[in-house]
Amino acid sequence: MLLYTSFIAASIACEKEDDLSQECVSVTILGTTCEGATLLQLDTAVPIGSSVYFSGDMGDPTPGTPAVAATYANVVKTFTPLPTLYRGEAQWFFKLRLASSEERIERFCTANKIWYDAPQVIVTDSSTVCRSSRSK
């Protein structure tokens, strides 16, 4: 019985992950972390992120307008290489999924840098227009 319950739970989790990776998610670029990740604020229709206080880039500077220090809701981080993105410009649309435990990157920052506790995602596609199969 326990094995059957575990199988059902795993099937539901995989189904949710697959559903998320097929959806077109509106994303706003916040900036970089000291670990080398990019912080992304997701549309609230996909509530998988966490709230973080972001005051500015802790890694490579993000081109575009200066960061506005504030608490942002529904934030995730990704180590996926992204195209050149500008903070404060038009929104991007991503297809993404939560990183599995095997895919998570664990890096540490020096004590004088801010560390952001946000879920890690893998970006599977990015575009300035939504190319979701569900939007047709």
CSV table of C-alpha atoms in Angstrom, one decimal:
chain,number,residue,atom,x,y,z
A,1,MET,CA,0.0,0.0,0.0
A,2,LEU,CA,2.8,2.4,0.9
A,3,LEU,CA,4.6,1.7,-2.4
A,4,TYR,CA,1.3,2.3,-4.3
A,5,THR,CA,0.8,5.7,-2.5
A,6,SER,CA,4.4,6.7,-3.2
A,7,PHE,CA,3.9,5.9,-6.9
A,8,ILE,CA,0.7,8.0,-7.1
A,9,ALA,CA,2.4,10.9,-5.3
A,10,ALA,CA,5.4,10.8,-7.7
A,11,SER,CA,3.1,10.6,-10.7
A,12,ILE,CA,1.2,13.7,-9.6
A,13,ALA,CA,4.5,15.6,-8.9
A,14,CYS,CA,5.9,14.7,-12.3
A,15,GLU,CA,2.6,15.7,-14.0
A,16,LYS,CA,2.7,19.1,-12.2
A,17,GLU,CA,6.3,19.6,-13.3
A,18,ASP,CA,5.5,18.7,-16.9
A,19,ASP,CA,2.5,21.1,-16.8
A,20,LEU,CA,4.7,23.9,-15.6
A,21,SER,CA,7.3,23.3,-18.3
A,22,GLN,CA,4.7,23.6,-21.0
A,23,GLU,CA,3.3,26.9,-19.7
A,24,CYS,CA,4.5,30.3,-20.8
A,25,VAL,CA,5.4,32.3,-17.7
A,26,SER,CA,5.7,36.0,-17.6
A,27,VAL,CA,9.0,36.9,-16.0
A,28,THR,CA,10.6,40.2,-14.9
A,29,ILE,CA,14.4,40.2,-14.4
A,30,LEU,CA,15.5,41.4,-11.0
A,31,GLY,CA,19.3,40.9,-11.1
A,32,THR,CA,22.1,38.6,-10.1
A,33,THR,CA,23.2,36.8,-7.0
A,34,CYS,CA,26.7,36.3,-5.5
A,35,GLU,CA,26.4,32.6,-6.4
A,36,GLY,CA,26.2,33.4,-10.1
A,37,ALA,CA,22.4,32.9,-10.5
A,38,THR,CA,19.8,35.3,-12.0
A,39,LEU,CA,16.8,36.3,-9.9
A,40,LEU,CA,13.5,36.2,-11.7
A,41,GLN,CA,10.1,37.5,-10.5
A,42,LEU,CA,7.4,35.3,-11.9
A,43,ASP,CA,3.8,36.2,-12.7
A,44,THR,CA,1.7,35.5,-9.7
A,45,ALA,CA,-0.4,33.0,-11.7
A,46,VAL,CA,2.5,30.5,-11.1
A,47,PRO,CA,3.1,30.8,-7.3
A,48,ILE,CA,6.3,28.7,-6.9
A,49,GLY,CA,8.7,31.4,-5.8
A,50,SER,CA,9.3,33.1,-2.5
A,51,SER,CA,9.5,36.7,-1.3
A,52,VAL,CA,13.0,38.2,-1.2
A,53,TYR,CA,14.3,41.6,-0.4
A,54,PHE,CA,16.5,42.6,-3.4
A,55,SER,CA,18.6,45.7,-3.2
A,56,GLY,CA,20.9,45.3,-6.2
A,57,ASP,CA,23.2,42.9,-8.1
A,58,MET,CA,25.5,40.8,-6.0
A,59,GLY,CA,27.1,39.2,-9.0
A,60,ASP,CA,27.7,40.5,-12.5
A,61,PRO,CA,25.8,43.7,-13.1
A,62,THR,CA,22.5,43.4,-14.9
A,63,PRO,CA,22.3,45.9,-17.8
A,64,GLY,CA,19.4,48.3,-17.8
A,65,THR,CA,17.8,50.6,-15.2
A,66,PRO,CA,19.2,50.6,-11.7
A,67,ALA,CA,17.6,48.1,-9.2
A,68,VAL,CA,14.9,49.4,-6.9
A,69,ALA,CA,15.4,48.1,-3.4
A,70,ALA,CA,12.2,46.4,-2.3
A,71,THR,CA,10.7,43.1,-1.3
A,72,TYR,CA,9.6,41.2,-4.4
A,73,ALA,CA,7.0,38.4,-4.3
A,74,ASN,CA,7.2,35.1,-6.2
A,75,VAL,CA,11.0,35.1,-6.9
A,76,VAL,CA,13.0,32.2,-8.2
A,77,LYS,CA,16.7,31.8,-9.2
A,78,THR,CA,18.2,30.1,-12.1
A,79,PHE,CA,21.7,29.1,-13.1
A,80,THR,CA,20.5,28.4,-16.7
A,81,PRO,CA,22.5,30.6,-19.2
A,82,LEU,CA,20.1,33.2,-20.4
A,83,PRO,CA,20.2,35.6,-23.4
A,84,THR,CA,21.3,39.2,-22.6
A,85,LEU,CA,18.4,40.5,-20.5
A,86,TYR,CA,17.8,44.1,-19.4
A,87,ARG,CA,16.4,45.0,-16.0
A,88,GLY,CA,13.4,47.4,-16.4
A,89,GLU,CA,12.8,46.6,-20.0
A,90,ALA,CA,10.0,44.5,-21.6
A,91,GLN,CA,9.0,41.4,-19.8
A,92,TRP,CA,10.2,38.0,-21.0
A,93,PHE,CA,8.3,34.7,-21.3
A,94,PHE,CA,9.9,31.6,-20.0
A,95,LYS,CA,9.1,27.9,-19.9
A,96,LEU,CA,10.6,26.5,-16.8
A,97,ARG,CA,10.5,23.8,-14.2
A,98,LEU,CA,11.7,23.3,-10.7
A,99,ALA,CA,15.3,22.0,-10.5
A,100,SER,CA,15.5,18.4,-9.2
A,101,SER,CA,17.7,17.6,-6.3
A,102,GLU,CA,20.4,16.3,-8.7
A,103,GLU,CA,20.2,19.5,-10.8
A,104,ARG,CA,20.4,22.0,-7.9
A,105,ILE,CA,23.6,24.0,-7.8
A,106,GLU,CA,24.9,24.7,-4.3
A,107,ARG,CA,27.3,27.6,-4.1
A,108,PHE,CA,28.2,29.8,-1.2
A,109,CYS,CA,28.8,33.5,-0.9
A,110,THR,CA,31.3,35.4,1.1
A,111,ALA,CA,30.1,36.9,4.4
A,112,ASN,CA,29.9,40.4,3.0
A,113,LYS,CA,27.4,39.4,0.3
A,114,ILE,CA,23.6,38.9,0.5
A,115,TRP,CA,22.4,35.4,-0.2
A,116,TYR,CA,18.9,34.9,-1.6
A,117,ASP,CA,16.8,32.0,-0.5
A,118,ALA,CA,14.6,31.3,-3.5
A,119,PRO,CA,13.6,28.1,-5.3
A,120,GLN,CA,15.9,27.0,-8.2
A,121,VAL,CA,14.4,26.6,-11.6
A,122,ILE,CA,15.6,25.3,-14.9
A,123,VAL,CA,14.7,27.6,-17.9
A,124,THR,CA,13.8,25.4,-20.9
A,125,ASP,CA,12.8,28.2,-23.3
A,126,SER,CA,12.8,32.0,-23.3
A,127,SER,CA,11.3,34.6,-25.7
A,128,THR,CA,9.9,38.1,-25.9
A,129,VAL,CA,6.6,36.5,-27.0
A,130,CYS,CA,4.6,33.7,-25.5
A,131,ARG,CA,5.0,30.5,-27.5
A,132,SER,CA,3.0,28.3,-25.2
A,133,SER,CA,1.2,25.4,-26.8
A,134,ARG,CA,-1.7,26.1,-24.5
A,135,SER,CA,-2.2,29.7,-25.8
A,136,LYS,CA,-3.2,28.5,-29.2
